[in-house]
XYZ file of C-alpha atoms in Angstrom:
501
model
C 176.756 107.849 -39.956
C 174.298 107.494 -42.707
C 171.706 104.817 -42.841
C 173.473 103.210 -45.890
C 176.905 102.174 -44.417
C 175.157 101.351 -41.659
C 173.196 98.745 -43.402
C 176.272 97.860 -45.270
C 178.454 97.358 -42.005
C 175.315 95.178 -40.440
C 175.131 92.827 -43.379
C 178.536 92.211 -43.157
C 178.810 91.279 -39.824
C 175.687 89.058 -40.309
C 177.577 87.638 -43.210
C 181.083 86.894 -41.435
C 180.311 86.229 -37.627
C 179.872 82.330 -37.279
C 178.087 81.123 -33.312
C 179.284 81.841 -30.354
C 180.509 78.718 -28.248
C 179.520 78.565 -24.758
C 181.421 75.487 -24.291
C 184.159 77.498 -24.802
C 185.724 78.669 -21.840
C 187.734 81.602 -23.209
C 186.949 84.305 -25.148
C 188.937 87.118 -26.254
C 187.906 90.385 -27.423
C 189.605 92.069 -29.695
C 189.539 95.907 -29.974
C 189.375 96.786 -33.330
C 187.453 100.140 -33.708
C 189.888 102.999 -33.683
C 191.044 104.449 -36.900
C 194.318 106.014 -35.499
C 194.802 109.692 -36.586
C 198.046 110.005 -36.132
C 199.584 107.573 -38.056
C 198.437 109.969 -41.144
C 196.933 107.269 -43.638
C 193.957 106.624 -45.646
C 194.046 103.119 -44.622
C 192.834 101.769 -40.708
C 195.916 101.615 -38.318
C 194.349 98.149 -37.857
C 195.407 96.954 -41.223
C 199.050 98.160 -40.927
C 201.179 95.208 -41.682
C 203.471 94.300 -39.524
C 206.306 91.138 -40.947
C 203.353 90.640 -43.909
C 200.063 90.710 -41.830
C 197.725 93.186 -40.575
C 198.474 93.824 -37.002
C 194.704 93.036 -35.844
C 195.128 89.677 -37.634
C 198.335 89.091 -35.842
C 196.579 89.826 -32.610
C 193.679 87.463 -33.531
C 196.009 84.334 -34.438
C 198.269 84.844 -31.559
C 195.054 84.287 -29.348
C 193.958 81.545 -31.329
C 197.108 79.983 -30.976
C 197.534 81.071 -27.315
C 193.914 80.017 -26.548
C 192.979 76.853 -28.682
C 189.322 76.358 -28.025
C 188.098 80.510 -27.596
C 185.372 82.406 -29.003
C 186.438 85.694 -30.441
C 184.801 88.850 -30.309
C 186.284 91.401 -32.864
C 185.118 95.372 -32.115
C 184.779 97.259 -35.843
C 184.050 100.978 -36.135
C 186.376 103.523 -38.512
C 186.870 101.180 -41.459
C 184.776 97.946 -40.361
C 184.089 96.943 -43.590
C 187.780 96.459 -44.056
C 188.800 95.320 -40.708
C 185.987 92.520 -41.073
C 187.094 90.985 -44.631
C 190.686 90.852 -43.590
C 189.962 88.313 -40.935
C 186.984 86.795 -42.566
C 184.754 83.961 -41.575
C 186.160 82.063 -38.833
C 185.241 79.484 -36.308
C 183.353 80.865 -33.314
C 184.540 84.557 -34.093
C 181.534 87.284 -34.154
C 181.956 91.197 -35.077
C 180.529 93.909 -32.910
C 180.294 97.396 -34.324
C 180.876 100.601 -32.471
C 179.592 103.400 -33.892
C 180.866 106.005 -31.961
C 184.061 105.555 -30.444
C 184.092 106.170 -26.632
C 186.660 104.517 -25.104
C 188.016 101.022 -24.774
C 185.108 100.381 -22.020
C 182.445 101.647 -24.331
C 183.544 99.305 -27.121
C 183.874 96.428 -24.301
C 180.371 96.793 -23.669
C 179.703 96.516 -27.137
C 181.006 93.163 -27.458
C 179.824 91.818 -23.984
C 175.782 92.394 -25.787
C 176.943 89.349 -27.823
C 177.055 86.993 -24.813
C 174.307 85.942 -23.158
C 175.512 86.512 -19.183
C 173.182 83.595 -18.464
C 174.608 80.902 -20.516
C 178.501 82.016 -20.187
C 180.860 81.510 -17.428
C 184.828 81.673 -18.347
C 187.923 83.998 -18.666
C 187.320 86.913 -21.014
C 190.791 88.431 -22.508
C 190.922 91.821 -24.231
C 193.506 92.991 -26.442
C 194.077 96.129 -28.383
C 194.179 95.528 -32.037
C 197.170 97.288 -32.740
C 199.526 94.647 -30.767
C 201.240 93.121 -33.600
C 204.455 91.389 -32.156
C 201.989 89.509 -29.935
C 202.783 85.900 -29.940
C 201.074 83.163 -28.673
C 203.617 82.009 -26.038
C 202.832 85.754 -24.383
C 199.307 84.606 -24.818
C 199.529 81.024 -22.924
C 202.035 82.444 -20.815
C 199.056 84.932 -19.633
C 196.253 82.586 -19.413
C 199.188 80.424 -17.132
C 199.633 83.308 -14.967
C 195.889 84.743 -14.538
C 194.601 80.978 -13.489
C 197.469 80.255 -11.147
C 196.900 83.547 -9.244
C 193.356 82.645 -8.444
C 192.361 86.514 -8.615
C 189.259 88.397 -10.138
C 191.172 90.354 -13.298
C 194.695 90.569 -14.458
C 196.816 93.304 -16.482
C 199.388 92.472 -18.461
C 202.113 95.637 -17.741
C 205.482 96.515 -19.139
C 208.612 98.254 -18.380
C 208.919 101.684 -19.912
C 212.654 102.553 -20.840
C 213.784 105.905 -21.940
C 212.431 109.282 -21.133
C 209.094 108.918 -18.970
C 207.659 112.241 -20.651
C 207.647 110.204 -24.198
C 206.147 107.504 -22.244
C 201.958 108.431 -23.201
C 201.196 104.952 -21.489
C 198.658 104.772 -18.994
C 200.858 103.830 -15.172
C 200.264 101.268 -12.839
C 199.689 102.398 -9.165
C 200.401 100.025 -6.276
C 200.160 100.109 -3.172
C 203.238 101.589 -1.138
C 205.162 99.572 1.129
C 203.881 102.534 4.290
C 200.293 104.310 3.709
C 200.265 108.049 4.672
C 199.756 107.696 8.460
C 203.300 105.782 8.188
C 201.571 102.434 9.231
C 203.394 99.050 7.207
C 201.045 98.221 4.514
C 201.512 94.551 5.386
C 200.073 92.040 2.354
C 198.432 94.422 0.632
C 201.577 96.336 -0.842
C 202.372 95.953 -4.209
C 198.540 95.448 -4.780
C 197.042 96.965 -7.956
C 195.091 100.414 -7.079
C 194.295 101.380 -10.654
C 195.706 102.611 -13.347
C 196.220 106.373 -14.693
C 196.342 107.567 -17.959
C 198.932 109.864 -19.150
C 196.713 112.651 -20.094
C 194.919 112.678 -16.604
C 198.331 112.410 -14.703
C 199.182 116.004 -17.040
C 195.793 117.680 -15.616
C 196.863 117.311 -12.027
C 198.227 120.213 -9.901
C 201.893 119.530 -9.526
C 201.279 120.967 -6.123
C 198.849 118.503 -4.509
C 198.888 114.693 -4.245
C 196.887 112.565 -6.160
C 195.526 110.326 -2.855
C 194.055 107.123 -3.513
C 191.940 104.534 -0.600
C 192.945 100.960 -0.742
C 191.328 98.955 2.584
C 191.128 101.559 4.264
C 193.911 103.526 4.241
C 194.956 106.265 2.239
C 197.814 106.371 -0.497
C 199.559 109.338 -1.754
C 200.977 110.113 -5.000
C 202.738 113.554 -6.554
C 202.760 114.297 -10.447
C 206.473 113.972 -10.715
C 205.760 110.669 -9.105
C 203.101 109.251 -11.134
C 204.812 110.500 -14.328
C 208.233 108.663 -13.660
C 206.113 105.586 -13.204
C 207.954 102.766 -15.497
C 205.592 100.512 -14.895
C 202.906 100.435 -17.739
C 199.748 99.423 -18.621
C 199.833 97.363 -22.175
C 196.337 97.456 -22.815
C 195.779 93.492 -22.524
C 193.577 92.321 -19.609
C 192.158 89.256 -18.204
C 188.849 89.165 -15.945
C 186.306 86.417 -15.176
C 183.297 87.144 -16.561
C 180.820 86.944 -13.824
C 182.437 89.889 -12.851
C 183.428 91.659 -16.021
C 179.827 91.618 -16.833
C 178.065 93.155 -13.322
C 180.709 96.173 -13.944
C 181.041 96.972 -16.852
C 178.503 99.202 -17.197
C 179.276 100.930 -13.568
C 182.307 102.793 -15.373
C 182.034 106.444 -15.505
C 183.714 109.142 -17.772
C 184.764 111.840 -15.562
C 188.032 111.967 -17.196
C 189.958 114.745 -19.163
C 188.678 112.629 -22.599
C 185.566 112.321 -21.385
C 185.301 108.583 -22.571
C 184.696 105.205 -20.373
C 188.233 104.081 -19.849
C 188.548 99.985 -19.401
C 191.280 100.744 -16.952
C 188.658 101.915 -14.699
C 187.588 98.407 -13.875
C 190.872 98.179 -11.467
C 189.593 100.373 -8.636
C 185.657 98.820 -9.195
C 187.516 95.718 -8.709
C 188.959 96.771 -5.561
C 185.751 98.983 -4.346
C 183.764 95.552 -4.932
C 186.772 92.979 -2.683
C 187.428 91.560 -5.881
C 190.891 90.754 -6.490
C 193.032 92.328 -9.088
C 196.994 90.718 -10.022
C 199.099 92.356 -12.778
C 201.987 90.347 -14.672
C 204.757 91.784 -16.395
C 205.518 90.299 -20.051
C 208.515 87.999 -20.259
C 209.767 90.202 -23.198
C 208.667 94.054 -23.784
C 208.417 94.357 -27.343
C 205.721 91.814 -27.766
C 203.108 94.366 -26.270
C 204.125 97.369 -28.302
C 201.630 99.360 -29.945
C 201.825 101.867 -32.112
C 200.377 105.509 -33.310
C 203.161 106.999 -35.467
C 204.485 105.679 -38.565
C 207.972 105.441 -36.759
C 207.086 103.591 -34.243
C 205.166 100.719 -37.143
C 208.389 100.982 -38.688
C 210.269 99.817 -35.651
C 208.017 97.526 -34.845
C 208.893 95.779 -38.245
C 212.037 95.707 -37.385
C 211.536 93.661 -34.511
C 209.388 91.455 -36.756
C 212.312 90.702 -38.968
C 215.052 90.941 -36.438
C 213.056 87.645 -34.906
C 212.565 86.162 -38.202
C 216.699 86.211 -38.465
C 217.427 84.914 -35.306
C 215.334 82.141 -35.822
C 216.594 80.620 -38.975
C 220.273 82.666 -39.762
C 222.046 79.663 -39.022
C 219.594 77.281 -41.254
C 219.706 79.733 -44.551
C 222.303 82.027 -45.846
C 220.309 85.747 -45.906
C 223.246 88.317 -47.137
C 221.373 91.329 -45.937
C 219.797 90.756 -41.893
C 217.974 93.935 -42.464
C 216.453 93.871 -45.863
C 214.831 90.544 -47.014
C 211.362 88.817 -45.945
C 210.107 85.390 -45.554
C 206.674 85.286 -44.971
C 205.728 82.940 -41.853
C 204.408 79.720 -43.242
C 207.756 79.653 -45.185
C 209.778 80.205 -42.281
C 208.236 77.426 -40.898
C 208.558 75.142 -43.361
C 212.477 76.132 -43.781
C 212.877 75.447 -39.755
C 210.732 72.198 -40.197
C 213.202 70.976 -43.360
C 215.985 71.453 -41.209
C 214.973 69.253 -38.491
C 215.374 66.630 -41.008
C 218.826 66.664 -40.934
C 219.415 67.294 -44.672
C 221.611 70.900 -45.354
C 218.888 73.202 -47.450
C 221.724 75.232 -48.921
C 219.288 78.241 -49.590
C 220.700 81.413 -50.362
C 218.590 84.702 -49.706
C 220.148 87.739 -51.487
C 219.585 91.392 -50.431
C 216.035 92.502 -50.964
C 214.087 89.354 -51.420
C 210.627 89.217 -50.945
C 209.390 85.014 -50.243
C 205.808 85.351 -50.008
C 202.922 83.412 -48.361
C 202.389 79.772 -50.096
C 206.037 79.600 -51.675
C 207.633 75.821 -51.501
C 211.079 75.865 -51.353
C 213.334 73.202 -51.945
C 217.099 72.514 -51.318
C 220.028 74.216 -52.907
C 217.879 77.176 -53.992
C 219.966 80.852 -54.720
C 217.520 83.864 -54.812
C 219.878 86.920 -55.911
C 219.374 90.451 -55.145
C 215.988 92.024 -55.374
C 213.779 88.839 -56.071
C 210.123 88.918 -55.591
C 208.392 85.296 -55.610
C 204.919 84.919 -53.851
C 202.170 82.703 -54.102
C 201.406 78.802 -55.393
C 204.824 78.727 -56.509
C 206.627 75.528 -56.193
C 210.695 75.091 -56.820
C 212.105 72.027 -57.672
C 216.006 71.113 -56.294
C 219.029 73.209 -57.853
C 216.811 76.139 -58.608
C 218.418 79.769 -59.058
C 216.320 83.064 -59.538
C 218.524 85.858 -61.230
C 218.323 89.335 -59.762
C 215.055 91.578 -59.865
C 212.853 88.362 -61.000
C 209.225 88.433 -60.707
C 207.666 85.589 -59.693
C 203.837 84.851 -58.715
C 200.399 83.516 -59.461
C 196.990 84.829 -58.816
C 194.941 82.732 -56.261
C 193.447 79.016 -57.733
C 196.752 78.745 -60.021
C 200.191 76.737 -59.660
C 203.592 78.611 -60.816
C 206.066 75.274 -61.071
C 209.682 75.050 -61.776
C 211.182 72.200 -61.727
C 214.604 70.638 -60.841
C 217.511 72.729 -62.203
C 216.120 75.716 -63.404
C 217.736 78.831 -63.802
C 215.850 82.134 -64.515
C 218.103 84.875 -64.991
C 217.926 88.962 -64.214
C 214.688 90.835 -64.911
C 212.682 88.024 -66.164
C 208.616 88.416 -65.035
C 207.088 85.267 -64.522
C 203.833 85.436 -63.730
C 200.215 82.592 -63.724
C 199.670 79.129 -64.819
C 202.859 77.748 -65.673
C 205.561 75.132 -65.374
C 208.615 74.744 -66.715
C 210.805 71.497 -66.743
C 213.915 70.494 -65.802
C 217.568 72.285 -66.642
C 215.491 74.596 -68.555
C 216.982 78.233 -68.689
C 215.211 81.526 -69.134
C 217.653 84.103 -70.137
C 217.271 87.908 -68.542
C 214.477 90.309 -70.328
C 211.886 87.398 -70.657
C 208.106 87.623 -70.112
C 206.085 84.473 -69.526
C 202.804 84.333 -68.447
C 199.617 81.812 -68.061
C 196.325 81.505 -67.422
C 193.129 79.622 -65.956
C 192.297 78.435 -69.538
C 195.428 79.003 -71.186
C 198.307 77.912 -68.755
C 201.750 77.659 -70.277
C 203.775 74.115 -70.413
C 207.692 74.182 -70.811
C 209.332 71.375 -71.445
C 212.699 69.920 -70.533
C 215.980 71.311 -71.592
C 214.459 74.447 -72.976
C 216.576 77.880 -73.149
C 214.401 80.892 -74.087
C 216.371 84.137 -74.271
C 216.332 87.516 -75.972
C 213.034 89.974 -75.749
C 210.794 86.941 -75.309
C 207.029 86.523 -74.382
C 205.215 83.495 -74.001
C 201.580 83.123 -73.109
C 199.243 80.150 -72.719
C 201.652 78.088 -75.144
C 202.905 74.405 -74.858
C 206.550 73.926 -75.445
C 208.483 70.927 -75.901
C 211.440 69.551 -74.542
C 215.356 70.621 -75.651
C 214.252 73.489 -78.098
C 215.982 76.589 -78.121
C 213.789 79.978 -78.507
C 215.357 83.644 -79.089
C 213.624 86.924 -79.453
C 209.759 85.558 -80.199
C 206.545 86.482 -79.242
C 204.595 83.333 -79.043
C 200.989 83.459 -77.892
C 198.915 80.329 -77.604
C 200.905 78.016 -79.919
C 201.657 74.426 -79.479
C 205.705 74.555 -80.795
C 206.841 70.740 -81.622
C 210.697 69.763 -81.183
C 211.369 69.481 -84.818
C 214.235 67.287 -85.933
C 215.861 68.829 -89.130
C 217.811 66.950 -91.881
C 221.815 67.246 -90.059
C 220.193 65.334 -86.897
C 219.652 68.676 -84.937
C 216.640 70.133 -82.994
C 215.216 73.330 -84.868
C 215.600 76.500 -83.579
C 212.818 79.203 -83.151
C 214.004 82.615 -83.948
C 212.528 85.980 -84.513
C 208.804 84.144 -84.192
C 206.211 87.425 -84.118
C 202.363 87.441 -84.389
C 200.667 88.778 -87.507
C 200.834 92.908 -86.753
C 198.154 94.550 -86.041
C 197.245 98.638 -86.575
C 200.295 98.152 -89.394
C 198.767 100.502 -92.054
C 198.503 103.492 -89.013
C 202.656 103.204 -89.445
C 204.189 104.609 -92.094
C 208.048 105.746 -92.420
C 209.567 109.527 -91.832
């Protein structure tokens, strides 16, 4: 890596890590190096989105969540830069960078030089960066678990269906109920030995037994065996750290990857009397991962198929498996409804609700409706099909009560537009920071229309104009009615470069 990036990487991690907390008796790393090869982009496999979100922010708010007063500890390396302005400055989170990728011990070992082992004693969690259906009930749920057992380090496992040659998971080895000799294992089976990884379990001689020691006694285990192992390691751990830390650096990397596997910290564990517990998660899809684009893909499914479940009976959504809310709006939709009042909101097929949209009641998005941002809706509101709606960050998109905006209408920046005002289909309207654009009450704009940074008043009635930064008055003609503005175009520019055929 050359000296440059390097620089650059360092001065952003100065920049964006805040102080670690050592009143803080969790801390989770999260590991956040890997680039991921196979899922065949140009962009980190941590910032795949998964439901809207890059899966290593996902991971990182399902621990803050899970964990409210933690330090975090986020491992960079492929694509740091990116990885560390996604999640940004935040309260006692720091960035570690590793170079050279390792293993998931290396990179652990990384982030443990950012503790001082003399002022720190807590749980340390570490999660894989990928995990992006992790929620923070999994996360307390955890924590519950790991304190209640009392023991030294905990793995969080799941239940491999399906063909156990697709399963590239590392396995879980416990300790049989009879050792070799034939002798009862007594309390000590269904203890954690260690755990395997797939591509070591494919290097052994399908001839001899893998044997493994456990107090004392020895433990046998063939390839067919070990491979047919449903029980799987999901990459999330918990340890004390008094512990963590005198290890860490005792893991070796005689392995078929040559690299300094965390996993190894389960038999150190053991070789040292320290106690190791594993826990299986309450539901398995919360501790996917993923390494193909397939597997993101399902993974998003999941994402939605929870989003559905959760409010399908508060909203009308005519398509369960093409639409997205984005999750502060799904809160605030399951929040409205505890109120009592029916929101009568109507999500058509293909509608996109993005982060910071307010919804109100009786709102009908039809099919193919993108709206994200500052955008606030008033009651009675309906959005036409294929409607583009949003705001860059700083400004407010407003539409007040009983607005309708018809088909293919872009609607886009500063702007609000009053009540029972209609904007008919192939209508542009736009606004800015110094130029945002005011529609008044009553107002129907229709034909091949574009307004910008304008100020419209109430109950006029505008067809096929262009009108850019104009203040247009509601002008009262002779016979009592409001004046119409037709056919309204800028002085042409360029016009003596046209000429007829």
């Amino acid at each position: 890596m050359s000296q440059q990036r390097k620089k650059v990487v360092t001065d952003l991690i100065n920049k964006y890590s805040s102080d670690f907390n050592y009143k803080n008796s969790e801390t989770a790393i999260i590991l956040a190096a890997g680039h991921g090869k196979r899922i065949k982009s140009q962009t980190s496999k941590m910032l795949h989105k998964i439901w809207g979100k890059p899966t290593v922010q996902r991971v990182f708010e399902a621990c803050q969540k899970g964990l409210p007063k933690f330090n975090s500890i986020i491992v960079t390396g492929i694509k740091a830069e990116d990885v560390i302005q996604v999640i940004g400055n935040k309260n006692n989170n720091l960035f570690a960078f590793q170079e050279e990728q390792h293993g998931t011990g290396h990179a652990v070992q990384i982030a443990l030089k950012k503790i001082n082992p003399k002022k720190y004693k807590g749980i340390v969690y570490i999660l894989p960066g990928d995990m992006g259906l992790i929620d923070d009930l999994t996360m307390k749920m955890f924590k519950r678990e790991f304190v209640k057992s009392k023991t030294d380090m905990m793995v969080l496992t799941g239940m491999y269906e399906g063909n156990p040659y697709e399963n590239s998971y590392g396995r879980i080895i416990r300790v049989k109920p009879v050792d070799d000799s034939g002798k009862p294992s007594g309390p000590d089976a269904g203890k954690v030995i260690e755990i395997i990884e797939y591509k070591d379990i494919l290097s052994l001689d399908e001839k001899i037994p893998y044997v493994r020691k456990f107090n004392g006694k020895n433990y046998s285990y063939t390839r067919e065996e070990l491979i047919r192992n449903n029980e799987f390691n999901s990459g999330v751990f918990a340890f004390k750290f008094n512990y963590l830390v005198k290890l860490i650096n005792k893991i070796k990397s005689d392995n078929v990857q040559g690299e300094i596997y965390i996993t190894d910290l389960i038999a150190l564990f053991n070789q040292n009397k320290l106690s190791v517990s594993a826990v299986s998660a309450k539901q398995q899809h919360v501790i996917m991962g993923f390494n193909n684009k397939s597997v993101l893909k399902e993974m998003e499914a999941i994402a939605r198929k929870n989003v559905y479940e959760q409010i399908k009976d508060i909203i009308e959504i005519d398509d369960p498996e093409d639409f997205f809310i984005a999750d502060d709006v799904m809160k605030e939709i399951i929040q409205a409804d505890k109120k009592g009042n029916p929101l009568d909101i109507k999500i058509g097929k293909g509608v996109y609700v993005g982060e910071g949209v307010k919804l109100n009641y009786n709102i009908k998005f039809r099919k193919n409706v993108y709206i994200d941002g500052n955008v606030l809706l008033g009651q009675n509101v309906t959005i036409g099909e294929n409607v583009h709606l949003s705001c860059f960050p700083g400004q407010k998109l407003e539409l007040k009560n009983g607005v309708e905006i018809l088909w293919n209408d872009i609607v886009k920046g500063n702007i609000t537009i009053g009540e029972n005002s209609r904007i008919e289909s192939s209508v542009n309207i736009t606004g800015s920071d110094d130029f945002p654009t005011l529609i008044g009450k009553n107002v129907t704009v229709k034909g091949t229309s574009y307004i910008f940074g304008s100020i419209i008043d109430d109950d006029l009635f505008i067809e096929h104009s262009v009108i850019i930064k104009k203040k247009v008055d509601k002008l009262i003609r002779k016979d009592g009615k409001v004046q119409d503005i037709k056919f309204f175009l800028p002085m042409p520019e360029g016009i003596d470069a046209i000429d007829d055929l």
